[in-house]
Short mmCIF file of C-alpha atoms and ligand atoms in Angstrom, two decimals:
data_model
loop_
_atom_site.label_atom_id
_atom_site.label_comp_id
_atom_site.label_asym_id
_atom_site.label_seq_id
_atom_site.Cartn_x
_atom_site.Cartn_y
_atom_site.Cartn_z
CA UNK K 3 -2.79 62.44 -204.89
CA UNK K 4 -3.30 64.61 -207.95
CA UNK K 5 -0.69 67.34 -208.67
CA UNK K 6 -1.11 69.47 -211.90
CA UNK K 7 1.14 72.23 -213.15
CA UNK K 8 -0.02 74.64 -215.40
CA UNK K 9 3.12 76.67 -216.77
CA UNK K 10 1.87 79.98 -218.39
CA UNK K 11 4.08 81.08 -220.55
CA UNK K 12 3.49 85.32 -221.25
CA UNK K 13 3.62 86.10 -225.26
CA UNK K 14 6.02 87.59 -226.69
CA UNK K 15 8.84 87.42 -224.02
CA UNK K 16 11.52 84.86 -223.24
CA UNK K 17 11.21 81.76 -221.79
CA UNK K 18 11.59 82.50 -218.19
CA UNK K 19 13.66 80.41 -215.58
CA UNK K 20 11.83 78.03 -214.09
CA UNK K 21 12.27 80.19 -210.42
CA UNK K 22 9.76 82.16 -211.60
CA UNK K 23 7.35 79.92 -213.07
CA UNK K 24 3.60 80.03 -211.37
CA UNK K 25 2.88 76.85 -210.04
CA UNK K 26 -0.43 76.18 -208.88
CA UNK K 27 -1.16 73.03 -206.60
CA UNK K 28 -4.59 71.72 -206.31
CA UNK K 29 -5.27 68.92 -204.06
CA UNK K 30 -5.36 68.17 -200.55
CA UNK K 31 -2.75 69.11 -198.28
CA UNK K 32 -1.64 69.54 -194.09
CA UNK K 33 -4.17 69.15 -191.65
CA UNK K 34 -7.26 69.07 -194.05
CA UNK K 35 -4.85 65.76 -195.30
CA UNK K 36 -4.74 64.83 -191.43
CA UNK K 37 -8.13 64.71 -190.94
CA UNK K 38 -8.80 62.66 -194.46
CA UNK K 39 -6.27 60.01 -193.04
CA UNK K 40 -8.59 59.95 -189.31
CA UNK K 41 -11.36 59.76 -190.87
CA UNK K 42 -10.48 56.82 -193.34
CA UNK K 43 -9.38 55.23 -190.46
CA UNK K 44 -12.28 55.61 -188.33
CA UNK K 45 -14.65 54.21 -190.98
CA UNK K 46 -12.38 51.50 -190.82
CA UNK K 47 -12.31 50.88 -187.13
CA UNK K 48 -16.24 50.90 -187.41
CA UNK K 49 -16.46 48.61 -190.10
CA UNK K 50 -14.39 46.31 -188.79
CA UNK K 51 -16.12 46.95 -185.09
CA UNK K 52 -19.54 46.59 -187.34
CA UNK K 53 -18.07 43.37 -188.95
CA UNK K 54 -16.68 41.87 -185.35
CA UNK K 55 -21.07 42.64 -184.25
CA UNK K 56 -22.28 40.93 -186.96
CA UNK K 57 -20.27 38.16 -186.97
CA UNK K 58 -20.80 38.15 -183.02
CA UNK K 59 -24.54 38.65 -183.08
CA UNK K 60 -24.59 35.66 -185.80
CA UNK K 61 -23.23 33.35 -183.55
CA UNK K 62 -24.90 33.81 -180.80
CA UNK K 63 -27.91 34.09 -182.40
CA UNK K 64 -26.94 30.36 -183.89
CA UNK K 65 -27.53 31.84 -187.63
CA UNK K 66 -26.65 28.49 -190.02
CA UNK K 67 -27.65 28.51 -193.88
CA UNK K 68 -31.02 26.65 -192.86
CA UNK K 69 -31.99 29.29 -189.82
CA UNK K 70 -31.43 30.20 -186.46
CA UNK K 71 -30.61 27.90 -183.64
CA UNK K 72 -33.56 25.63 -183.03
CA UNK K 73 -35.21 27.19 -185.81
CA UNK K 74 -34.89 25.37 -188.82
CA UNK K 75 -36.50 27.27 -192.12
CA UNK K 76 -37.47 24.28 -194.51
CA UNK K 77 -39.16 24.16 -197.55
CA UNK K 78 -42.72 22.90 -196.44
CA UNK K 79 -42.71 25.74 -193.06
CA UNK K 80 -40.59 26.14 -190.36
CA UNK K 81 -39.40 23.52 -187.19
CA UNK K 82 -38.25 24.56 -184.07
CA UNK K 83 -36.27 22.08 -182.28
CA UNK K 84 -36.64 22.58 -178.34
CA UNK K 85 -39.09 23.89 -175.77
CA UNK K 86 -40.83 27.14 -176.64
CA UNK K 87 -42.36 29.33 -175.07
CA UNK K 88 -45.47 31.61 -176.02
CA UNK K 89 -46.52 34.33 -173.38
CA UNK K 90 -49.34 35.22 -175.63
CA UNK K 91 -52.22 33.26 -177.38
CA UNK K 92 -50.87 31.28 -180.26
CA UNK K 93 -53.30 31.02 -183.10
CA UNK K 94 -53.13 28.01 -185.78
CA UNK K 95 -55.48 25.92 -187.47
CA UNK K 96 -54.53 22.40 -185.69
CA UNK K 97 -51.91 20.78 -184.13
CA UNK K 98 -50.74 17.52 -184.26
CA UNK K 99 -47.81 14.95 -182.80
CA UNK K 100 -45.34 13.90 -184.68
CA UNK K 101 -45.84 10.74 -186.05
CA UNK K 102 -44.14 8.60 -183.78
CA UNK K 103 -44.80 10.28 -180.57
CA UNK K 104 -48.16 11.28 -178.30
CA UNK K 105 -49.12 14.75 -177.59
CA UNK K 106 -49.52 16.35 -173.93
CA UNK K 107 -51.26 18.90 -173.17
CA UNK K 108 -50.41 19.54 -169.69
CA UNK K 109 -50.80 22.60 -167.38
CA UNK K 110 -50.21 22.87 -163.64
CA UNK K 111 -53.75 24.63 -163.43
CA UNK K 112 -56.93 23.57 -165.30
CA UNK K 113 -56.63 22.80 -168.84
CA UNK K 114 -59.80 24.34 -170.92
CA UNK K 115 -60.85 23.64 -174.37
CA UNK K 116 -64.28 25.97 -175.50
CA UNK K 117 -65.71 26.15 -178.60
CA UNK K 118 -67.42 29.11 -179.23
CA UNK K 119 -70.17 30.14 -181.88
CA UNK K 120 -69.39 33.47 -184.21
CA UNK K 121 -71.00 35.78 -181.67
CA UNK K 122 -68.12 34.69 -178.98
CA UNK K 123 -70.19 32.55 -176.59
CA UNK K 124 -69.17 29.30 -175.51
CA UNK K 125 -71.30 26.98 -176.55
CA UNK K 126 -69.26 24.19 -175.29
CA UNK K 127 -65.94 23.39 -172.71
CA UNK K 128 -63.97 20.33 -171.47
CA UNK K 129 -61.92 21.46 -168.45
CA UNK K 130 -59.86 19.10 -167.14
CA UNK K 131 -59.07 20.84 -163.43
CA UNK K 132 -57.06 18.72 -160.40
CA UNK K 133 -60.25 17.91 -158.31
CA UNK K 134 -62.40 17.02 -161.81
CA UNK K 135 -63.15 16.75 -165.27
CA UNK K 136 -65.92 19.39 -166.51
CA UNK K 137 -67.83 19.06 -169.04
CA UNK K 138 -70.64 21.68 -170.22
CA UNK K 139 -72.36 20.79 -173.24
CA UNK K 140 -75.90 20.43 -174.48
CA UNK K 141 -75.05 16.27 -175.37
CA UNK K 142 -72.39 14.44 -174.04
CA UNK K 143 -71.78 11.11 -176.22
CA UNK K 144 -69.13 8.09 -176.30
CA UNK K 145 -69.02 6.38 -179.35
CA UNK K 146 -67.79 2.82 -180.23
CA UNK K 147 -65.47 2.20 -182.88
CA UNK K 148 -68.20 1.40 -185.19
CA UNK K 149 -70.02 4.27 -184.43
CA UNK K 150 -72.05 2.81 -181.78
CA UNK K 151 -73.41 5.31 -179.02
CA UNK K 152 -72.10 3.54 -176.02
CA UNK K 153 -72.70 6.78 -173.37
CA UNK K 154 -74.95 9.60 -174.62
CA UNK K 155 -75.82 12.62 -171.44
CA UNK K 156 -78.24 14.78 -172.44
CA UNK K 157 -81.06 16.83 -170.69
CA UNK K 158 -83.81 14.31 -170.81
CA UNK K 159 -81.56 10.75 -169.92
CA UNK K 160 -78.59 9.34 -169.45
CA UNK K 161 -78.32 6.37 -172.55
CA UNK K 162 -76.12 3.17 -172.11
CA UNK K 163 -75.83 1.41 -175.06
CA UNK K 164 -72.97 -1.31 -174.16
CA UNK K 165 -73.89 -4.63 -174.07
CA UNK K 166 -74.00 -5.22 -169.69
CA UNK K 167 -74.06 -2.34 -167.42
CA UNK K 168 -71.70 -3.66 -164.20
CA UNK K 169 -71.56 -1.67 -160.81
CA UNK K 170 -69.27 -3.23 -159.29
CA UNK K 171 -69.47 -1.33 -155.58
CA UNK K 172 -70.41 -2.98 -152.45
CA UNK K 173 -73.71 -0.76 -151.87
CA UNK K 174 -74.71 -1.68 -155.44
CA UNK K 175 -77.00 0.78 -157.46
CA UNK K 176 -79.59 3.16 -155.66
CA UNK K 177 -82.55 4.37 -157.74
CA UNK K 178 -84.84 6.97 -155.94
CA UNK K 179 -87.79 5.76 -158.35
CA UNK K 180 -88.90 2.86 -160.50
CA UNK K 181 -86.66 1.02 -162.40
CA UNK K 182 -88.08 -0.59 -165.80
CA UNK K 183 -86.44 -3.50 -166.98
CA UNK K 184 -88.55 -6.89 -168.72
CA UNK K 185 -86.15 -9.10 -166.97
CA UNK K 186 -84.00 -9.24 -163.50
CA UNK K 187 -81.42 -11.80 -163.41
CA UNK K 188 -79.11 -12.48 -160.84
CA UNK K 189 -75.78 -13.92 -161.40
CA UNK K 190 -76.06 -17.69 -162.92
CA UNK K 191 -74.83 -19.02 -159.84
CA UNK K 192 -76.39 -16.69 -157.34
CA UNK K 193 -79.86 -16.37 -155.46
CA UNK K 194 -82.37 -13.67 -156.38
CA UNK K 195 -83.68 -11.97 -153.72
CA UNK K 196 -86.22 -8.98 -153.77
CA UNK K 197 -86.90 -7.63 -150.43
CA UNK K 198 -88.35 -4.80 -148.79
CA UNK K 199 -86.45 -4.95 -145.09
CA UNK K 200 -89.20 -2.46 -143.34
CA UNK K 201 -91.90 -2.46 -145.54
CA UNK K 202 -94.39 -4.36 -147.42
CA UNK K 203 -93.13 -6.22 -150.76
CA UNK K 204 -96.25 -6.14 -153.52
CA UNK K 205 -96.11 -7.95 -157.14
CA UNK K 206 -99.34 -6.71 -159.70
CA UNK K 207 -100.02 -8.50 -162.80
CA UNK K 208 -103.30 -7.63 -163.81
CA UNK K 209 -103.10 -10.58 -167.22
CA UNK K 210 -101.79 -13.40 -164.49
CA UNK K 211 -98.79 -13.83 -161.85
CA UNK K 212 -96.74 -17.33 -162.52
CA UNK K 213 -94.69 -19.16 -159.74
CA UNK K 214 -92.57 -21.82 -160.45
CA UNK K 215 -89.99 -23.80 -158.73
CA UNK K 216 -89.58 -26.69 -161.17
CA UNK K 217 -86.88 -27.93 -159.23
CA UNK K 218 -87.90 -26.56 -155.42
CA UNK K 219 -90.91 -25.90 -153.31
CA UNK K 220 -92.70 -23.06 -152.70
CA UNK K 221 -93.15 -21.57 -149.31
CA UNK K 222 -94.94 -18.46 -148.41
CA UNK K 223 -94.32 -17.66 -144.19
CA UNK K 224 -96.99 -14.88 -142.69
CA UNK K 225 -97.31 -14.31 -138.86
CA UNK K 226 -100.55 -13.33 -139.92
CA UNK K 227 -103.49 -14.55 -142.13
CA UNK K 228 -102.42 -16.16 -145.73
CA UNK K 229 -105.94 -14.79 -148.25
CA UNK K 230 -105.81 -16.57 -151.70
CA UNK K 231 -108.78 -15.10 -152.94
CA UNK K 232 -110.66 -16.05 -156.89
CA UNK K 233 -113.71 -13.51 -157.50
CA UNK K 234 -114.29 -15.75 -160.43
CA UNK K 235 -112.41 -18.93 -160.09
CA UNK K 236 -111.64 -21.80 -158.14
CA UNK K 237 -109.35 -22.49 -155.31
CA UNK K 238 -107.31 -25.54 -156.56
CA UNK K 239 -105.06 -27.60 -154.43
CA UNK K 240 -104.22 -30.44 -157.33
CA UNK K 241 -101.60 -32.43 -155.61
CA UNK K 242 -101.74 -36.33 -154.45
CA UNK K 243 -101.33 -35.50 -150.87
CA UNK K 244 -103.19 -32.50 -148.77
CA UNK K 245 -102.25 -32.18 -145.10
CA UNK K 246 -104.42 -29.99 -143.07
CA UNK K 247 -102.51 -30.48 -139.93
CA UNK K 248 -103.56 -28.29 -137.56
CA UNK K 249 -107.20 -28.07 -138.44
CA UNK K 250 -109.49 -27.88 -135.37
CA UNK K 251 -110.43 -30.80 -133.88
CA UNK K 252 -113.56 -31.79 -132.28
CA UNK K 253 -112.21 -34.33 -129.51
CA UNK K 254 -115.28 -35.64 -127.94
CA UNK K 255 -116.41 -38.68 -130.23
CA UNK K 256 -117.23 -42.07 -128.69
CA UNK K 257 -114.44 -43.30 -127.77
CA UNK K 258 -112.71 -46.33 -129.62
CA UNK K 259 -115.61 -46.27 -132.34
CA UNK K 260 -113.19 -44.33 -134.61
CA UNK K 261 -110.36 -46.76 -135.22
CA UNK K 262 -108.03 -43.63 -135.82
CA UNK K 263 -110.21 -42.10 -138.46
CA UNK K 264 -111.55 -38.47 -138.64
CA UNK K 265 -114.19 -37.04 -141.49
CA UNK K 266 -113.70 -32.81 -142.54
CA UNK K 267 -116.34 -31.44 -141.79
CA UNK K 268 -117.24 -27.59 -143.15
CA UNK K 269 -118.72 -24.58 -140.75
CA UNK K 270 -121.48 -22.30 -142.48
CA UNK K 271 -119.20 -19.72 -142.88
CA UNK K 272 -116.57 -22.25 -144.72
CA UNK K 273 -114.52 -22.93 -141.81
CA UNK K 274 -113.39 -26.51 -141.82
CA UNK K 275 -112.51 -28.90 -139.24
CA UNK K 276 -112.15 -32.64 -138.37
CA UNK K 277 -114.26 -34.37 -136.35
CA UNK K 278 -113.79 -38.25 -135.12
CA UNK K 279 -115.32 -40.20 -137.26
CA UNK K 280 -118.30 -42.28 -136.35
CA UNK K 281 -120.59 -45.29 -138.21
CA UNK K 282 -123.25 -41.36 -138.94
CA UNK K 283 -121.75 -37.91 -139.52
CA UNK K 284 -120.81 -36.68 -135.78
CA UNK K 285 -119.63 -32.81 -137.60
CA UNK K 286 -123.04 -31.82 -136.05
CA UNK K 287 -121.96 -32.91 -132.60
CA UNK K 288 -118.83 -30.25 -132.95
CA UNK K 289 -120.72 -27.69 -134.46
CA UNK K 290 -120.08 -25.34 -131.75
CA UNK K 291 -116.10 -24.93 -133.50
CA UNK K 292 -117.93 -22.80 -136.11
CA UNK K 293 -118.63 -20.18 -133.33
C1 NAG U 22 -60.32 25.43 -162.24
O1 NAG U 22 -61.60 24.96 -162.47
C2 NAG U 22 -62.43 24.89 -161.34
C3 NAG U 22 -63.74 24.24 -161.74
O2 NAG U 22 -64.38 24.89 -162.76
C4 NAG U 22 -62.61 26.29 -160.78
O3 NAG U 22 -63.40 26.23 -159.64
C5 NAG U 22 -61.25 26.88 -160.45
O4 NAG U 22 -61.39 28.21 -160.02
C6 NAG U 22 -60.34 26.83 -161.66
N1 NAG U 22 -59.02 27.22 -161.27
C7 NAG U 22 -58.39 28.22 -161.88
C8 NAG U 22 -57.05 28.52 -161.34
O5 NAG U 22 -58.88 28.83 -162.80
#
């Protein structure tokens, strides 16, 4: 504390005794002194209580030289350690996995990705929901490594570009109209069959219909009549052997003249039947078969 005297000494008389000297304190003194003292000591209650917070709020904030808790400041942006949470949209330009793990995007509720043109309408959205995938687009397309379309959806057709085309379920594929295909195969060890349970079963070719059974017969079953009809052709049967078995027989030929032979003989109308063969035609004498 600072204590000046100041002696003044009157001219011109004798030094006085030092009772009587004026002395004039300045500085600080009693309960103004008091209060100094509190005061000092308050600030120094509240800077230590200020110091105890800091310190306090540091730690359990995890402060550390690099940054807080999971929250690690680094020189190429910042890496949070941990789950976080954000309540409200999160913008950033793209997010990735770490190198050596996958990324999940999971939600207990559908999970939507839009894109959206610069007016704000969605102009496309995968939603992945728990009863199905959605996907609303104007082209929907699978691509091979290569760049191959192997799937492409659109408004006009559905495209399938992969080399075979398997449906594997029991009832097979259903088409409600024609299907156009140059070729149906069945499996290499498997019977074709078309078939048309209820209805009728009808093959056009206007340039020419080819059967072959290189290695079978052929056999057409009607309950009805069989037509093979040429407007311009002929009828060929070109093999070494032509049964007619049940062609109509005319019965009443002399009897043993025939020796087991019978001659064809042809109706008006091109009906054809047998007739026992005798040493003159006898077709005449079983001309009433024609009828
Ligand atoms: C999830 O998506 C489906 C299909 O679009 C929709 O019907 C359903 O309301 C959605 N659920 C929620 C919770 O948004």
């Amino acid at each position: 504390m600072v204590r000046e005297q100041y002696t003044t000494i009157t001219e011109g008389t004798h030094i006085e005794r030092p009772e009587n000297q004026a002395v004039y304190k300045i500085g600080i003194y009693g309960w103004r002194k008091r209060c100094l003292y509190l005061f000092v000591l308050l600030l120094l209650v509240i800077l230590l209580v200020n110091l105890a917070l800091t310190i306090w709020i540091l730690r359990v904030m995890w402060f550390s030289p690099v940054g807080m808790g999971h929250l690690h400041v680094m020189a190429d942006g910042l890496r949070l350690e941990g789950e976080s949470e954000f309540l409200f949209p999160l913008y950033v330009k793209e997010i990735r996995s770490r190198a050596d793990s996958s990324l999940l995007l999971q939600s207990t509720q559908n999970v939507t990705m839009n894109a959206r043109n610069t007016e704000g309408e969605v102009t496309g959205r995968l939603k992945v929901g728990p009863q199905m995938v959605e996907v609303q687009s104007q082209q929907f397309q699978i691509h091979s490594k290569d760049g191959k379309p192997l799937f492409t959806v659109d408004e006009e057709k559905v495209m399938i570009g992969t080399d075979k085309l398997r449906v594997t379920g029991p009832e097979g594929a259903l088409f409600e109209h024609s299907v156009e295909t140059p070729l149906v195969r069945p499996d290499p060890l498997q019977d074709l069959r078309l078939e048309s349970p209820t209805r009728s079963l009808s093959m056009d070719a206007p340039k020419g219909v080819h059967i072959q059974a290189p290695a079978g017969k052929i056999e057409a079953l009607t309950q009805m009549d069989i037509v093979l009809q040429s407007s311009d052709g002929t009828l060929m049967l070109d093999a070494d052997t032509v049964f007619l078995p049940e062609l109509a027989l005319g019965s009443q030929g002399p009897a043993g003249s025939s020796q087991g032979l019978y001659e064809v003989c042809a109706c008006p109308n091109g009906k054809l039947y047998m007739s026992v063969a005798g040493v003159g035609t006898t077709c005449h004498e079983h001309s009433h078969l024609c009828l």
